GROMACS .gro file of C-alpha atoms in nm:
model
  387
    1MET     CA    1   8.048   6.955  10.366
    2ILE     CA    2   7.868   6.939  10.696
    3ARG     CA    3   7.533   6.776  10.768
    4THR     CA    4   7.300   6.917  11.022
    5GLY     CA    5   7.172   6.670  11.289
    6LEU     CA    6   6.871   6.615  11.505
    7LEU     CA    7   6.828   6.806  11.833
    8ALA     CA    8   6.860   6.564  12.118
    9ALA     CA    9   6.531   6.579  12.319
   10GLY     CA   10   6.694   6.522  12.657
   11LEU     CA   11   6.918   6.840  12.634
   12LEU     CA   12   6.658   7.098  12.639
   13LEU     CA   13   6.665   7.169  13.032
   14GLY     CA   14   6.353   6.964  13.087
   15ALA     CA   15   6.167   7.131  12.786
   16THR     CA   16   5.921   6.913  12.583
   17SER     CA   17   6.136   6.710  12.345
   18PHE     CA   18   6.143   6.789  11.977
   19ALA     CA   19   6.342   6.669  11.683
   20VAL     CA   20   6.451   6.818  11.350
   21ALA     CA   21   6.299   6.631  11.053
   22HIS     CA   22   6.577   6.433  10.884
   23GLU     CA   23   6.552   6.436  10.496
   24ASP     CA   24   6.728   6.192  10.285
   25LYS     CA   25   6.932   6.458  10.123
   26PRO     CA   26   7.313   6.507  10.045
   27PRO     CA   27   7.481   6.684  10.333
   28ALA     CA   28   7.444   7.065  10.301
   29THR     CA   29   7.743   7.254  10.179
   30ILE     CA   30   7.852   7.545  10.420
   31GLU     CA   31   7.996   7.837  10.235
   32LYS     CA   32   8.023   8.144  10.432
   33HIS     CA   33   8.259   8.152  10.729
   34ASP     CA   34   8.349   7.787  10.674
   35GLU     CA   35   8.125   7.715  10.967
   36ALA     CA   36   7.856   7.465  11.050
   37VAL     CA   37   7.472   7.530  11.025
   38VAL     CA   38   7.197   7.387  11.234
   39LYS     CA   39   6.875   7.388  11.033
   40LEU     CA   40   6.567   7.452  11.241
   41SER     CA   41   6.222   7.574  11.170
   42ALA     CA   42   6.070   7.885  11.352
   43GLN     CA   43   5.869   7.656  11.579
   44GLN     CA   44   6.173   7.455  11.675
   45VAL     CA   45   6.365   7.766  11.757
   46GLU     CA   46   6.082   7.889  11.968
   47ALA     CA   47   6.051   7.537  12.141
   48GLY     CA   48   6.432   7.540  12.199
   49LYS     CA   49   6.417   7.856  12.414
   50PHE     CA   50   6.745   7.997  12.278
   51ALA     CA   51   6.668   8.345  12.390
   52VAL     CA   52   6.774   8.501  12.051
   53ALA     CA   53   6.901   8.862  12.097
   54GLY     CA   54   7.070   9.119  11.917
   55VAL     CA   55   7.441   9.201  11.941
   56HIS     CA   56   7.535   9.538  12.082
   57GLY     CA   57   7.805   9.718  12.265
   58GLY     CA   58   7.840   9.732  12.631
   59SER     CA   59   8.093   9.746  12.915
   60LEU     CA   60   8.304   9.504  13.111
   61GLY     CA   61   8.431   9.523  13.467
   62ARG     CA   62   8.404   9.411  13.821
   63ARG     CA   63   8.060   9.380  13.975
   64ILE     CA   64   7.964   9.374  14.339
   65ALA     CA   65   7.680   9.127  14.420
   66ALA     CA   66   7.472   9.179  14.717
   67PRO     CA   67   7.161   9.041  14.876
   68GLY     CA   68   6.852   9.252  14.943
   69SER     CA   69   6.478   9.265  14.959
   70ILE     CA   70   6.205   9.485  14.814
   71VAL     CA   71   6.027   9.727  15.032
   72PRO     CA   72   5.769  10.012  14.975
   73SER     CA   73   5.919  10.339  14.887
   74GLY     CA   74   5.908  10.573  15.189
   75ASN     CA   75   5.772  10.856  14.955
   76HIS     CA   76   5.489  10.639  14.833
   77ILE     CA   77   5.324  10.497  15.141
   78ALA     CA   78   5.063  10.671  15.351
   79ARG     CA   79   4.868  10.608  15.659
   80VAL     CA   80   4.528  10.733  15.678
   81ALA     CA   81   4.453  10.844  16.034
   82VAL     CA   82   4.222  11.066  16.229
   83ARG     CA   83   4.299  11.278  16.520
   84LEU     CA   84   3.951  11.321  16.677
   85LEU     CA   85   3.726  11.108  16.898
   86GLY     CA   86   3.450  10.961  16.695
   87THR     CA   87   3.273  10.651  16.540
   88VAL     CA   88   3.330  10.502  16.207
   89THR     CA   89   3.000  10.530  16.015
   90GLU     CA   90   3.126  10.464  15.653
   91LEU     CA   91   3.411  10.266  15.524
   92ARG     CA   92   3.414  10.334  15.142
   93LYS     CA   93   3.727  10.137  15.049
   94GLN     CA   94   3.830   9.771  15.117
   95ILE     CA   95   4.169   9.599  15.099
   96GLY     CA   96   4.293   9.595  14.743
   97ASP     CA   97   4.081   9.877  14.618
   98ALA     CA   98   4.248  10.157  14.409
   99VAL     CA   99   4.228  10.509  14.540
  100THR     CA  100   4.309  10.847  14.417
  101ALA     CA  101   4.465  11.133  14.614
  102GLY     CA  102   4.187  11.334  14.776
  103GLU     CA  103   3.920  11.065  14.746
  104VAL     CA  104   3.701  11.017  15.048
  105VAL     CA  105   3.766  10.666  15.207
  106ALA     CA  106   3.582  10.682  15.519
  107VAL     CA  107   3.328  10.903  15.722
  108ILE     CA  108   3.363  10.968  16.099
  109GLU     CA  109   3.071  11.105  16.322
  110SER     CA  110   3.215  11.310  16.610
  111ARG     CA  111   3.083  11.555  16.871
  112GLU     CA  112   3.437  11.704  16.878
  113VAL     CA  113   3.426  11.788  16.513
  114ALA     CA  114   3.068  11.924  16.542
  115ASP     CA  115   3.173  12.153  16.823
  116ALA     CA  116   3.492  12.271  16.632
  117LYS     CA  117   3.279  12.354  16.327
  118SER     CA  118   3.007  12.533  16.533
  119GLU     CA  119   3.279  12.738  16.709
  120TYR     CA  120   3.413  12.833  16.370
  121LEU     CA  121   3.085  12.932  16.217
  122ALA     CA  122   2.995  13.143  16.533
  123ALA     CA  123   3.342  13.315  16.519
  124ARG     CA  124   3.291  13.386  16.153
  125LEU     CA  125   2.947  13.557  16.213
  126VAL     CA  126   3.094  13.763  16.498
  127SER     CA  127   3.397  13.866  16.283
  128ASP     CA  128   3.175  13.960  15.981
  129LEU     CA  129   2.968  14.183  16.226
  130GLN     CA  130   3.264  14.347  16.375
  131ARG     CA  131   3.421  14.411  16.033
  132THR     CA  132   3.107  14.592  15.938
  133LEU     CA  133   3.098  14.791  16.266
  134PHE     CA  134   3.473  14.887  16.213
  135ASN     CA  135   3.424  14.995  15.870
  136ARG     CA  136   3.132  15.232  15.985
  137ALA     CA  137   3.354  15.359  16.264
  138GLN     CA  138   3.633  15.419  16.015
  139THR     CA  139   3.399  15.638  15.815
  140LEU     CA  140   3.289  15.835  16.120
  141TRP     CA  141   3.636  15.876  16.235
  142ASP     CA  142   3.755  16.004  15.900
  143GLY     CA  143   3.458  16.251  15.913
  144LYS     CA  144   3.561  16.357  16.248
  145VAL     CA  145   3.229  16.255  16.389
  146MET     CA  146   3.347  15.976  16.624
  147SER     CA  147   3.591  16.023  16.914
  148GLU     CA  148   3.939  15.861  16.899
  149ASN     CA  149   3.845  15.649  17.209
  150ASP     CA  150   3.533  15.498  17.043
  151PHE     CA  151   3.730  15.438  16.718
  152LEU     CA  152   4.012  15.255  16.893
  153ARG     CA  153   3.755  15.051  17.086
  154ALA     CA  154   3.581  14.944  16.753
  155ARG     CA  155   3.913  14.855  16.610
  156THR     CA  156   4.020  14.659  16.900
  157THR     CA  157   3.704  14.460  16.910
  158PHE     CA  158   3.732  14.376  16.537
  159GLU     CA  159   4.095  14.262  16.574
  160ASP     CA  160   3.991  14.039  16.868
  161SER     CA  161   3.709  13.871  16.659
  162ARG     CA  162   3.949  13.815  16.371
  163VAL     CA  163   4.204  13.651  16.596
  164LYS     CA  164   3.926  13.422  16.743
  165LEU     CA  165   3.804  13.324  16.387
  166GLU     CA  166   4.162  13.237  16.296
  167VAL     CA  167   4.213  13.011  16.605
  168ALA     CA  168   3.887  12.836  16.530
  169ARG     CA  169   4.005  12.791  16.171
  170GLN     CA  170   4.334  12.633  16.282
  171LYS     CA  171   4.139  12.387  16.495
  172LEU     CA  172   3.957  12.262  16.199
  173PHE     CA  173   4.294  12.232  16.012
  174ALA     CA  174   4.423  12.013  16.307
  175LEU     CA  175   4.113  11.804  16.255
  176SER     CA  176   4.225  11.734  15.904
  177LEU     CA  177   3.972  11.961  15.719
  178ASN     CA  178   4.119  12.157  15.420
  179SER     CA  179   4.064  12.514  15.306
  180GLU     CA  180   3.786  12.414  15.058
  181GLN     CA  181   3.591  12.225  15.319
  182ILE     CA  182   3.616  12.509  15.585
  183GLU     CA  183   3.502  12.774  15.317
  184THR     CA  184   3.187  12.557  15.250
  185LEU     CA  185   3.085  12.503  15.604
  186PRO     CA  186   2.822  12.788  15.595
  187GLN     CA  187   2.639  12.602  15.323
  188GLN     CA  188   2.653  12.271  15.521
  189PRO     CA  189   2.320  12.152  15.684
  190VAL     CA  190   2.351  12.171  16.058
  191GLU     CA  191   2.256  11.794  16.101
  192THR     CA  192   2.566  11.692  15.906
  193LEU     CA  193   2.819  11.914  16.117
  194ARG     CA  194   2.913  11.604  16.318
  195ARG     CA  195   3.038  11.405  15.998
  196GLN     CA  196   3.389  11.435  15.898
  197GLU     CA  197   3.514  11.289  15.566
  198VAL     CA  198   3.848  11.120  15.561
  199ARG     CA  199   4.051  11.149  15.244
  200ALA     CA  200   4.330  10.961  15.083
  201PRO     CA  201   4.656  11.159  15.093
  202ILE     CA  202   4.799  10.984  14.788
  203SER     CA  203   4.696  10.764  14.497
  204GLY     CA  204   4.757  10.387  14.523
  205ARG     CA  205   4.592  10.068  14.661
  206VAL     CA  206   4.471   9.984  15.001
  207ALA     CA  207   4.718   9.748  15.147
  208GLU     CA  208   4.570   9.738  15.502
  209ARG     CA  209   4.249   9.823  15.675
  210ARG     CA  210   4.285   9.880  16.049
  211VAL     CA  211   3.924   9.939  16.169
  212GLU     CA  212   3.577   9.799  16.138
  213LEU     CA  213   3.238   9.968  16.088
  214GLY     CA  214   3.120  10.131  16.397
  215ALA     CA  215   3.450  10.132  16.574
  216LEU     CA  216   3.538  10.404  16.828
  217VAL     CA  217   3.856  10.587  16.711
  218GLY     CA  218   4.083  10.846  16.875
  219ARG     CA  219   4.053  10.708  17.215
  220GLU     CA  220   4.224  10.928  17.478
  221GLY     CA  221   4.336  11.172  17.218
  222GLN     CA  222   4.547  10.937  17.040
  223GLU     CA  223   4.574  10.929  16.650
  224SER     CA  224   4.408  10.619  16.504
  225GLU     CA  225   4.487  10.463  16.165
  226LEU     CA  226   4.211  10.355  15.937
  227PHE     CA  227   4.398  10.250  15.627
  228VAL     CA  228   4.748  10.209  15.481
  229ILE     CA  229   4.774  10.304  15.115
  230VAL     CA  230   5.076  10.195  14.904
  231ASP     CA  231   5.180  10.324  14.563
  232LEU     CA  232   5.399  10.055  14.408
  233THR     CA  233   5.489  10.233  14.095
  234THR     CA  234   5.816  10.313  14.256
  235VAL     CA  235   5.969  10.059  14.525
  236TRP     CA  236   6.304  10.057  14.717
  237ALA     CA  237   6.556   9.760  14.726
  238GLU     CA  238   6.723   9.748  15.063
  239LEU     CA  239   7.067   9.601  15.036
  240ALA     CA  240   7.348   9.478  15.263
  241ILE     CA  241   7.690   9.583  15.154
  242GLY     CA  242   8.010   9.473  15.311
  243PRO     CA  243   8.263   9.733  15.449
  244ASN     CA  244   8.521   9.623  15.181
  245ASP     CA  245   8.298   9.725  14.898
  246LEU     CA  246   8.159  10.044  15.029
  247SER     CA  247   8.458  10.262  14.892
  248ASP     CA  248   8.356  10.137  14.540
  249ILE     CA  249   7.992  10.262  14.542
  250ARG     CA  250   7.828  10.602  14.557
  251GLU     CA  251   7.492  10.757  14.573
  252GLY     CA  252   7.336  10.813  14.231
  253GLN     CA  253   7.508  10.503  14.093
  254ARG     CA  254   7.323  10.279  13.853
  255MET     CA  255   7.277   9.916  13.916
  256THR     CA  256   7.059   9.608  13.844
  257ILE     CA  257   6.849   9.387  14.066
  258ALA     CA  258   6.729   9.034  13.973
  259SER     CA  259   6.536   8.741  14.141
  260GLY     CA  260   6.546   8.382  14.032
  261HIS     CA  261   6.533   8.359  13.657
  262SER     CA  262   6.360   8.686  13.600
  263ALA     CA  263   6.518   8.960  13.379
  264PRO     CA  264   6.708   9.225  13.569
  265SER     CA  265   6.565   9.558  13.651
  266PRO     CA  266   6.766   9.879  13.662
  267ALA     CA  267   6.787  10.070  13.982
  268THR     CA  268   6.973  10.384  14.128
  269ILE     CA  269   7.147  10.394  14.455
  270MET     CA  270   6.980  10.676  14.659
  271PHE     CA  271   7.113  10.630  15.010
  272ILE     CA  272   7.432  10.470  15.166
  273SER     CA  273   7.421  10.455  15.546
  274PRO     CA  274   7.713  10.591  15.727
  275LEU     CA  275   7.673  10.337  15.998
  276LEU     CA  276   7.751   9.949  15.996
  277ASP     CA  277   7.510   9.711  16.143
  278LYS     CA  278   7.651   9.594  16.484
  279ASP     CA  279   7.588   9.228  16.424
  280THR     CA  280   7.658   9.179  16.047
  281ARG     CA  281   7.903   9.459  16.004
  282ASN     CA  282   7.740   9.539  15.676
  283ALA     CA  283   7.593   9.887  15.572
  284ARG     CA  284   7.238   9.949  15.453
  285VAL     CA  285   7.212  10.067  15.116
  286VAL     CA  286   6.878  10.178  14.945
  287ALA     CA  287   6.818  10.178  14.581
  288VAL     CA  288   6.516  10.333  14.384
  289VAL     CA  289   6.351  10.079  14.148
  290ASP     CA  290   6.106  10.179  13.870
  291ASN     CA  291   5.808   9.946  13.909
  292ILE     CA  292   5.551  10.066  13.663
  293GLU     CA  293   5.491   9.709  13.547
  294ARG     CA  294   5.446   9.589  13.902
  295ARG     CA  295   5.710   9.316  13.867
  296TRP     CA  296   5.834   9.367  14.227
  297ARG     CA  297   5.630   9.306  14.535
  298PRO     CA  298   5.756   9.423  14.885
  299GLY     CA  299   5.907   9.125  15.077
  300ALA     CA  300   6.064   8.976  14.770
  301PHE     CA  301   6.432   8.874  14.803
  302VAL     CA  302   6.657   9.010  14.532
  303THR     CA  303   7.011   9.001  14.425
  304ALA     CA  304   7.187   9.327  14.325
  305GLU     CA  305   7.479   9.375  14.086
  306ILE     CA  306   7.661   9.694  14.108
  307PRO     CA  307   7.909   9.763  13.830
  308VAL     CA  308   8.239   9.911  13.920
  309ASP     CA  309   8.560   9.972  13.724
  310GLN     CA  310   8.376   9.959  13.394
  311ALA     CA  311   8.534   9.967  13.041
  312ALA     CA  312   8.343  10.025  12.716
  313ALA     CA  313   8.347   9.768  12.439
  314THR     CA  314   8.200   9.778  12.084
  315VAL     CA  315   8.067   9.414  12.089
  316VAL     CA  316   7.994   9.201  12.393
  317VAL     CA  317   7.797   8.890  12.435
  318PRO     CA  318   7.686   8.704  12.742
  319LYS     CA  319   7.913   8.406  12.833
  320SER     CA  320   7.613   8.179  12.797
  321ALA     CA  321   7.631   8.247  12.423
  322LEU     CA  322   7.971   8.112  12.385
  323GLN     CA  323   8.062   7.756  12.291
  324THR     CA  324   8.383   7.577  12.188
  325LEU     CA  325   8.406   7.366  11.869
  326GLU     CA  326   8.737   7.213  11.770
  327ARG     CA  327   8.921   7.444  11.997
  328ASN     CA  328   8.762   7.748  11.860
  329ASP     CA  329   8.534   7.995  12.029
  330VAL     CA  330   8.195   8.017  11.853
  331VAL     CA  331   7.867   8.185  11.879
  332PHE     CA  332   7.541   8.064  11.712
  333VAL     CA  333   7.411   8.332  11.475
  334ARG     CA  334   7.048   8.331  11.387
  335THR     CA  335   6.982   8.268  11.006
  336ASP     CA  336   6.677   8.216  10.803
  337ASP     CA  337   6.734   7.839  10.822
  338GLY     CA  338   6.826   7.806  11.197
  339PHE     CA  339   7.171   7.889  11.341
  340GLU     CA  340   7.516   7.921  11.195
  341ALA     CA  341   7.803   7.836  11.440
  342ARG     CA  342   8.031   8.149  11.375
  343LYS     CA  343   8.406   8.138  11.488
  344VAL     CA  344   8.492   8.452  11.697
  345THR     CA  345   8.794   8.606  11.861
  346LEU     CA  346   8.756   8.696  12.223
  347GLY     CA  347   8.907   9.004  12.399
  348ARG     CA  348   8.860   9.119  12.743
  349GLN     CA  349   8.614   8.923  12.980
  350ASP     CA  350   8.445   8.961  13.322
  351SER     CA  351   8.227   8.728  13.508
  352ARG     CA  352   7.923   8.791  13.281
  353VAL     CA  353   8.014   8.904  12.945
  354ALA     CA  354   8.303   8.869  12.685
  355GLU     CA  355   8.417   9.125  12.430
  356ILE     CA  356   8.415   9.009  12.075
  357ILE     CA  357   8.698   9.172  11.871
  358ALA     CA  358   8.645   8.979  11.548
  359GLY     CA  359   8.380   8.747  11.380
  360LEU     CA  360   8.072   8.937  11.495
  361LYS     CA  361   7.914   9.263  11.419
  362PRO     CA  362   7.664   9.480  11.617
  363GLY     CA  363   7.303   9.407  11.512
  364GLU     CA  364   7.334   9.047  11.434
  365ARG     CA  365   7.118   8.822  11.630
  366ILE     CA  366   7.258   8.521  11.840
  367ALA     CA  367   7.154   8.249  12.063
  368VAL     CA  368   7.232   8.342  12.434
  369ALA     CA  369   7.070   8.036  12.615
  370ASN     CA  370   7.073   7.671  12.564
  371THR     CA  371   7.358   7.703  12.324
  372PHE     CA  372   7.504   7.358  12.441
  373VAL     CA  373   7.202   7.205  12.257
  374LEU     CA  374   7.307   7.342  11.924
  375LYS     CA  375   7.663   7.246  12.005
  376ALA     CA  376   7.554   6.886  12.079
  377ASP     CA  377   7.352   6.877  11.763
  378LEU     CA  378   7.646   6.958  11.556
  379GLY     CA  379   7.856   6.699  11.730
  380LYS     CA  380   7.594   6.435  11.677
  381ALA     CA  381   7.571   6.527  11.304
  382ALA     CA  382   7.944   6.498  11.265
  383VAL     CA  383   7.951   6.149  11.404
  384GLU     CA  384   7.671   6.042  11.175
  385HIS     CA  385   7.853   6.188  10.868
  386GLN     CA  386   8.177   5.991  10.966
  387HIS     CA  387   7.973   5.675  10.945
   0.00000   0.00000   0.00000
């Protein structure tokens, strides 16, 4: 016969104090497992922050801990730049704005781009004319009406115009025009030839804006950056791994990262530097982190845990779930009335988890945080019962 006690208010890690209502009843009888029960309402369980979680299998083994920081993925950051001398006449995006790939983010007015477009249009007209003349010469040559010299001259002139057209086309490509924009140039009004739309190369958010409206860009032929766009759906964790641990990790290996009290996130090692830093003697290791929920921001410090020498176990629990009662190892199993202190038999252990070989089954739900509060409540109840 064991009677449940009151939860001590000061033991809840700074949480708001609460107490279990003490009824004038005979002590409750604990039948199953010969263990003690802490009776709590659903509201008290929630207030106690016991982090109730289901029991499942897992692995045990050594884990390499390494410091690191979050940086943007090199595959998901783009710098929007122009390679022509001109003036910024429109800025359609600001810092923090979302953009999609191919969306117009700015407009530049440039004599250089106007000259390049005009050269292309002129070369296109000449090429079309020379094509028509060459096709006529081909017909005359086939009918043996034109001399061979005249036919060769017509063909050479056509080939020369075609080469000049392609050169003019390549200049437009170098100025960041795409095929679709080039094909629509003949329909573009002449007064707009000096305007050049600048488009986003990737989808994401504008992280930096490097120019102001009316600014002159492309001075002395140098490339000028307008925006920096970052897509944070995927980020990198850059880690520093000591030389003694390098032999235990490999590219493609799974790991986790965490920061403070946040839940860990899975990551995958994508790169292990073959070089050691000359000052720290550590190697740079980069891991890919899925960041769809935007939990990780570039610049944040993280701690990585890389599992090595892993062994499977049917039932494992965090060490924070374990307590000792009367020299027995126990876990607190969630019940309809609160928690039951269940005696368990431990197997293998590592720095984080312990294997349970008897007393607990997969699927049962246990408290994995603040379990010392539940233990303290049982101890208090036992003292009160003795009196």
